[in-house]
JSON list of C-alpha atoms in Angstrom, two decimals:
[
{"chain": "A", "resi": 1, "resn": "UNK", "atom": "CA", "xyz": [6.63, 195.50, 97.44]},
{"chain": "A", "resi": 2, "resn": "UNK", "atom": "CA", "xyz": [6.25, 192.83, 100.09]},
{"chain": "A", "resi": 3, "resn": "UNK", "atom": "CA", "xyz": [4.50, 194.45, 103.07]},
{"chain": "A", "resi": 4, "resn": "UNK", "atom": "CA", "xyz": [2.31, 192.75, 105.66]},
{"chain": "A", "resi": 5, "resn": "UNK", "atom": "CA", "xyz": [0.37, 193.98, 108.65]},
{"chain": "A", "resi": 6, "resn": "UNK", "atom": "CA", "xyz": [2.49, 192.92, 111.61]},
{"chain": "A", "resi": 7, "resn": "UNK", "atom": "CA", "xyz": [0.81, 194.67, 114.55]},
{"chain": "A", "resi": 8, "resn": "UNK", "atom": "CA", "xyz": [-1.89, 197.17, 115.32]},
{"chain": "A", "resi": 9, "resn": "UNK", "atom": "CA", "xyz": [-2.28, 199.09, 118.56]},
{"chain": "A", "resi": 10, "resn": "UNK", "atom": "CA", "xyz": [-5.34, 199.43, 120.78]},
{"chain": "A", "resi": 11, "resn": "UNK", "atom": "CA", "xyz": [-5.36, 201.32, 124.07]},
{"chain": "A", "resi": 12, "resn": "UNK", "atom": "CA", "xyz": [-6.36, 199.80, 127.37]},
{"chain": "A", "resi": 13, "resn": "UNK", "atom": "CA", "xyz": [-7.04, 201.34, 130.74]},
{"chain": "A", "resi": 14, "resn": "UNK", "atom": "CA", "xyz": [-7.07, 198.04, 132.63]},
{"chain": "A", "resi": 15, "resn": "UNK", "atom": "CA", "xyz": [-4.51, 195.48, 131.49]},
{"chain": "A", "resi": 16, "resn": "UNK", "atom": "CA", "xyz": [-6.14, 192.54, 133.28]},
{"chain": "A", "resi": 17, "resn": "UNK", "atom": "CA", "xyz": [-9.58, 193.31, 131.81]},
{"chain": "A", "resi": 18, "resn": "UNK", "atom": "CA", "xyz": [-8.08, 193.73, 128.32]},
{"chain": "A", "resi": 19, "resn": "UNK", "atom": "CA", "xyz": [-6.19, 190.47, 128.68]},
{"chain": "A", "resi": 20, "resn": "UNK", "atom": "CA", "xyz": [-9.33, 188.62, 129.79]},
{"chain": "A", "resi": 21, "resn": "UNK", "atom": "CA", "xyz": [-11.32, 189.97, 126.83]},
{"chain": "A", "resi": 22, "resn": "UNK", "atom": "CA", "xyz": [-8.80, 189.27, 124.08]},
{"chain": "A", "resi": 23, "resn": "UNK", "atom": "CA", "xyz": [-7.48, 185.98, 125.49]},
{"chain": "A", "resi": 24, "resn": "UNK", "atom": "CA", "xyz": [-10.50, 184.45, 127.22]},
{"chain": "A", "resi": 25, "resn": "UNK", "atom": "CA", "xyz": [-13.39, 185.95, 125.27]},
{"chain": "A", "resi": 26, "resn": "UNK", "atom": "CA", "xyz": [-11.93, 186.12, 121.75]},
{"chain": "A", "resi": 27, "resn": "UNK", "atom": "CA", "xyz": [-9.53, 183.19, 122.15]},
{"chain": "A", "resi": 28, "resn": "UNK", "atom": "CA", "xyz": [-6.37, 185.03, 121.11]},
{"chain": "A", "resi": 29, "resn": "UNK", "atom": "CA", "xyz": [-3.02, 183.79, 122.35]},
{"chain": "A", "resi": 30, "resn": "UNK", "atom": "CA", "xyz": [-0.76, 185.98, 124.47]},
{"chain": "A", "resi": 31, "resn": "UNK", "atom": "CA", "xyz": [2.53, 186.59, 122.68]},
{"chain": "A", "resi": 32, "resn": "UNK", "atom": "CA", "xyz": [4.12, 189.13, 125.03]},
{"chain": "A", "resi": 33, "resn": "UNK", "atom": "CA", "xyz": [3.20, 190.66, 128.36]},
{"chain": "A", "resi": 34, "resn": "UNK", "atom": "CA", "xyz": [5.65, 193.43, 129.24]},
{"chain": "A", "resi": 35, "resn": "UNK", "atom": "CA", "xyz": [5.60, 195.86, 132.12]},
{"chain": "A", "resi": 36, "resn": "UNK", "atom": "CA", "xyz": [7.63, 199.01, 132.60]},
{"chain": "A", "resi": 37, "resn": "UNK", "atom": "CA", "xyz": [7.23, 201.93, 134.97]},
{"chain": "A", "resi": 38, "resn": "UNK", "atom": "CA", "xyz": [3.84, 200.79, 136.24]},
{"chain": "A", "resi": 39, "resn": "UNK", "atom": "CA", "xyz": [2.50, 200.35, 132.71]},
{"chain": "A", "resi": 40, "resn": "UNK", "atom": "CA", "xyz": [1.80, 197.16, 130.80]},
{"chain": "A", "resi": 41, "resn": "UNK", "atom": "CA", "xyz": [1.86, 196.24, 127.09]},
{"chain": "A", "resi": 42, "resn": "UNK", "atom": "CA", "xyz": [0.19, 192.97, 126.06]},
{"chain": "A", "resi": 43, "resn": "UNK", "atom": "CA", "xyz": [0.61, 191.52, 122.59]},
{"chain": "A", "resi": 44, "resn": "UNK", "atom": "CA", "xyz": [-2.12, 189.10, 121.49]},
{"chain": "A", "resi": 45, "resn": "UNK", "atom": "CA", "xyz": [-3.15, 187.51, 118.25]},
{"chain": "A", "resi": 46, "resn": "UNK", "atom": "CA", "xyz": [-5.08, 184.70, 116.60]},
{"chain": "A", "resi": 47, "resn": "UNK", "atom": "CA", "xyz": [-3.46, 181.32, 117.21]},
{"chain": "A", "resi": 48, "resn": "UNK", "atom": "CA", "xyz": [-3.40, 180.47, 113.49]},
{"chain": "A", "resi": 49, "resn": "UNK", "atom": "CA", "xyz": [-1.95, 183.85, 112.45]},
{"chain": "A", "resi": 50, "resn": "UNK", "atom": "CA", "xyz": [1.44, 184.13, 114.18]},
{"chain": "A", "resi": 51, "resn": "UNK", "atom": "CA", "xyz": [2.52, 187.06, 112.02]},
{"chain": "A", "resi": 52, "resn": "UNK", "atom": "CA", "xyz": [-0.39, 189.35, 112.94]},
{"chain": "A", "resi": 53, "resn": "UNK", "atom": "CA", "xyz": [-0.76, 190.87, 116.41]},
{"chain": "A", "resi": 54, "resn": "UNK", "atom": "CA", "xyz": [-2.64, 193.45, 118.42]},
{"chain": "A", "resi": 55, "resn": "UNK", "atom": "CA", "xyz": [-0.62, 195.37, 120.98]},
{"chain": "A", "resi": 56, "resn": "UNK", "atom": "CA", "xyz": [-2.78, 196.44, 123.91]},
{"chain": "A", "resi": 57, "resn": "UNK", "atom": "CA", "xyz": [-1.06, 199.54, 125.15]},
{"chain": "A", "resi": 58, "resn": "UNK", "atom": "CA", "xyz": [-1.50, 202.09, 127.92]},
{"chain": "A", "resi": 59, "resn": "UNK", "atom": "CA", "xyz": [-2.54, 205.36, 126.25]},
{"chain": "A", "resi": 60, "resn": "UNK", "atom": "CA", "xyz": [-0.40, 207.40, 128.64]},
{"chain": "A", "resi": 61, "resn": "UNK", "atom": "CA", "xyz": [2.82, 205.72, 127.51]},
{"chain": "A", "resi": 62, "resn": "UNK", "atom": "CA", "xyz": [3.80, 208.37, 124.96]},
{"chain": "A", "resi": 63, "resn": "UNK", "atom": "CA", "xyz": [5.88, 211.04, 126.75]},
{"chain": "A", "resi": 64, "resn": "UNK", "atom": "CA", "xyz": [4.80, 213.59, 124.11]},
{"chain": "A", "resi": 65, "resn": "UNK", "atom": "CA", "xyz": [1.16, 213.42, 125.19]},
{"chain": "A", "resi": 66, "resn": "UNK", "atom": "CA", "xyz": [0.13, 216.31, 127.44]},
{"chain": "A", "resi": 67, "resn": "UNK", "atom": "CA", "xyz": [-2.08, 215.97, 130.50]},
{"chain": "A", "resi": 68, "resn": "UNK", "atom": "CA", "xyz": [-4.92, 217.68, 128.58]},
{"chain": "A", "resi": 69, "resn": "UNK", "atom": "CA", "xyz": [-4.49, 215.20, 125.74]},
{"chain": "A", "resi": 70, "resn": "UNK", "atom": "CA", "xyz": [-4.51, 212.30, 128.23]},
{"chain": "A", "resi": 71, "resn": "UNK", "atom": "CA", "xyz": [-7.82, 213.56, 129.63]},
{"chain": "A", "resi": 72, "resn": "UNK", "atom": "CA", "xyz": [-9.25, 213.84, 126.12]},
{"chain": "A", "resi": 73, "resn": "UNK", "atom": "CA", "xyz": [-8.08, 210.32, 125.27]},
{"chain": "A", "resi": 74, "resn": "UNK", "atom": "CA", "xyz": [-9.64, 208.97, 128.50]},
{"chain": "A", "resi": 75, "resn": "UNK", "atom": "CA", "xyz": [-12.94, 210.72, 127.67]},
{"chain": "A", "resi": 76, "resn": "UNK", "atom": "CA", "xyz": [-12.93, 209.37, 124.11]},
{"chain": "A", "resi": 77, "resn": "UNK", "atom": "CA", "xyz": [-12.11, 205.84, 125.31]},
{"chain": "A", "resi": 78, "resn": "UNK", "atom": "CA", "xyz": [-15.00, 206.01, 127.80]},
{"chain": "A", "resi": 79, "resn": "UNK", "atom": "CA", "xyz": [-17.37, 206.94, 124.95]},
{"chain": "A", "resi": 80, "resn": "UNK", "atom": "CA", "xyz": [-15.94, 204.30, 122.62]},
{"chain": "A", "resi": 81, "resn": "UNK", "atom": "CA", "xyz": [-14.80, 206.83, 120.03]},
{"chain": "A", "resi": 82, "resn": "UNK", "atom": "CA", "xyz": [-11.02, 206.63, 120.37]},
{"chain": "A", "resi": 83, "resn": "UNK", "atom": "CA", "xyz": [-10.05, 203.35, 118.71]},
{"chain": "A", "resi": 84, "resn": "UNK", "atom": "CA", "xyz": [-11.42, 200.24, 117.10]},
{"chain": "A", "resi": 85, "resn": "UNK", "atom": "CA", "xyz": [-10.58, 197.12, 115.17]},
{"chain": "A", "resi": 86, "resn": "UNK", "atom": "CA", "xyz": [-12.27, 195.08, 112.47]},
{"chain": "A", "resi": 87, "resn": "UNK", "atom": "CA", "xyz": [-12.05, 191.30, 112.79]},
{"chain": "A", "resi": 88, "resn": "UNK", "atom": "CA", "xyz": [-13.57, 188.58, 110.60]},
{"chain": "A", "resi": 89, "resn": "UNK", "atom": "CA", "xyz": [-14.88, 185.04, 110.99]},
{"chain": "A", "resi": 90, "resn": "UNK", "atom": "CA", "xyz": [-16.57, 182.33, 108.95]},
{"chain": "A", "resi": 91, "resn": "UNK", "atom": "CA", "xyz": [-19.08, 181.77, 111.81]},
{"chain": "A", "resi": 92, "resn": "UNK", "atom": "CA", "xyz": [-20.43, 185.18, 112.79]},
{"chain": "A", "resi": 93, "resn": "UNK", "atom": "CA", "xyz": [-23.48, 183.87, 114.64]},
{"chain": "A", "resi": 94, "resn": "UNK", "atom": "CA", "xyz": [-21.44, 181.36, 116.65]},
{"chain": "A", "resi": 95, "resn": "UNK", "atom": "CA", "xyz": [-18.81, 183.96, 117.55]},
{"chain": "A", "resi": 96, "resn": "UNK", "atom": "CA", "xyz": [-21.49, 186.49, 118.46]},
{"chain": "A", "resi": 97, "resn": "UNK", "atom": "CA", "xyz": [-23.23, 184.00, 120.76]},
{"chain": "A", "resi": 98, "resn": "UNK", "atom": "CA", "xyz": [-19.95, 183.04, 122.51]},
{"chain": "A", "resi": 99, "resn": "UNK", "atom": "CA", "xyz": [-18.84, 186.66, 123.00]},
{"chain": "A", "resi": 100, "resn": "UNK", "atom": "CA", "xyz": [-22.28, 187.79, 124.16]},
{"chain": "A", "resi": 101, "resn": "UNK", "atom": "CA", "xyz": [-22.40, 184.91, 126.66]},
{"chain": "A", "resi": 102, "resn": "UNK", "atom": "CA", "xyz": [-19.30, 186.32, 128.40]},
{"chain": "A", "resi": 103, "resn": "UNK", "atom": "CA", "xyz": [-21.16, 189.53, 129.21]},
{"chain": "A", "resi": 104, "resn": "UNK", "atom": "CA", "xyz": [-19.28, 191.69, 126.70]},
{"chain": "A", "resi": 105, "resn": "UNK", "atom": "CA", "xyz": [-21.06, 194.93, 125.83]},
{"chain": "A", "resi": 106, "resn": "UNK", "atom": "CA", "xyz": [-23.05, 194.35, 122.65]},
{"chain": "A", "resi": 107, "resn": "UNK", "atom": "CA", "xyz": [-23.21, 197.36, 120.34]},
{"chain": "A", "resi": 108, "resn": "UNK", "atom": "CA", "xyz": [-24.89, 195.60, 117.42]},
{"chain": "A", "resi": 109, "resn": "UNK", "atom": "CA", "xyz": [-26.23, 192.11, 116.87]},
{"chain": "A", "resi": 110, "resn": "UNK", "atom": "CA", "xyz": [-25.38, 190.36, 113.57]},
{"chain": "A", "resi": 111, "resn": "UNK", "atom": "CA", "xyz": [-26.84, 192.57, 110.84]},
{"chain": "A", "resi": 112, "resn": "UNK", "atom": "CA", "xyz": [-26.85, 192.70, 107.05]},
{"chain": "A", "resi": 113, "resn": "UNK", "atom": "CA", "xyz": [-25.37, 196.11, 106.29]},
{"chain": "A", "resi": 114, "resn": "UNK", "atom": "CA", "xyz": [-26.52, 198.18, 103.29]},
{"chain": "A", "resi": 115, "resn": "UNK", "atom": "CA", "xyz": [-22.90, 198.33, 102.11]},
{"chain": "A", "resi": 116, "resn": "UNK", "atom": "CA", "xyz": [-22.75, 194.59, 101.51]},
{"chain": "A", "resi": 117, "resn": "UNK", "atom": "CA", "xyz": [-21.35, 192.94, 104.65]},
{"chain": "A", "resi": 118, "resn": "UNK", "atom": "CA", "xyz": [-22.88, 191.13, 107.58]},
{"chain": "A", "resi": 119, "resn": "UNK", "atom": "CA", "xyz": [-21.32, 192.05, 110.89]},
{"chain": "A", "resi": 120, "resn": "UNK", "atom": "CA", "xyz": [-21.79, 192.63, 114.61]},
{"chain": "A", "resi": 121, "resn": "UNK", "atom": "CA", "xyz": [-20.09, 194.88, 117.13]},
{"chain": "A", "resi": 122, "resn": "UNK", "atom": "CA", "xyz": [-18.94, 194.83, 120.74]},
{"chain": "A", "resi": 123, "resn": "UNK", "atom": "CA", "xyz": [-16.96, 197.18, 122.95]},
{"chain": "A", "resi": 124, "resn": "UNK", "atom": "CA", "xyz": [-13.90, 195.84, 124.73]},
{"chain": "A", "resi": 125, "resn": "UNK", "atom": "CA", "xyz": [-13.35, 196.75, 128.40]},
{"chain": "A", "resi": 126, "resn": "UNK", "atom": "CA", "xyz": [-11.55, 200.00, 127.42]},
{"chain": "A", "resi": 127, "resn": "UNK", "atom": "CA", "xyz": [-14.42, 201.06, 125.16]},
{"chain": "A", "resi": 128, "resn": "UNK", "atom": "CA", "xyz": [-12.71, 200.22, 121.87]},
{"chain": "A", "resi": 129, "resn": "UNK", "atom": "CA", "xyz": [-15.13, 199.24, 119.11]},
{"chain": "A", "resi": 130, "resn": "UNK", "atom": "CA", "xyz": [-14.63, 195.64, 118.03]},
{"chain": "A", "resi": 131, "resn": "UNK", "atom": "CA", "xyz": [-16.52, 194.91, 114.82]},
{"chain": "A", "resi": 132, "resn": "UNK", "atom": "CA", "xyz": [-16.62, 191.36, 113.49]},
{"chain": "A", "resi": 133, "resn": "UNK", "atom": "CA", "xyz": [-17.54, 190.65, 109.86]},
{"chain": "A", "resi": 134, "resn": "UNK", "atom": "CA", "xyz": [-18.80, 187.44, 108.30]},
{"chain": "A", "resi": 135, "resn": "UNK", "atom": "CA", "xyz": [-16.34, 185.94, 105.81]},
{"chain": "A", "resi": 136, "resn": "UNK", "atom": "CA", "xyz": [-17.85, 184.19, 102.81]}
]
């Protein structure tokens, strides 16, 4: 089988703040910025990986989600327990310093984990956990 990861979805509750974080803080390029019915989907990705994207999506976009579910999603996003992504870099300390300098919420400084990786963690403006691992 020939299967690749094309896109992953992360929710946002403020499109401009999400765009600023992923484009300006992490340095991703904007591939699409689409609005419809007062909502906005933004597709971003690493410049050197044109086949892999993150779609920043409004969590209320699914018409099958009830109002109670929307409230639960909003509560989970606010706590940082709804969604997350794992990124990787060859320069964890440099990336950490640059992201921290932008005022992003630091969850964990670069740390050697007992399970064999070195990583750090931030929350994006919507509360999503963004973990970044050191590549060897």
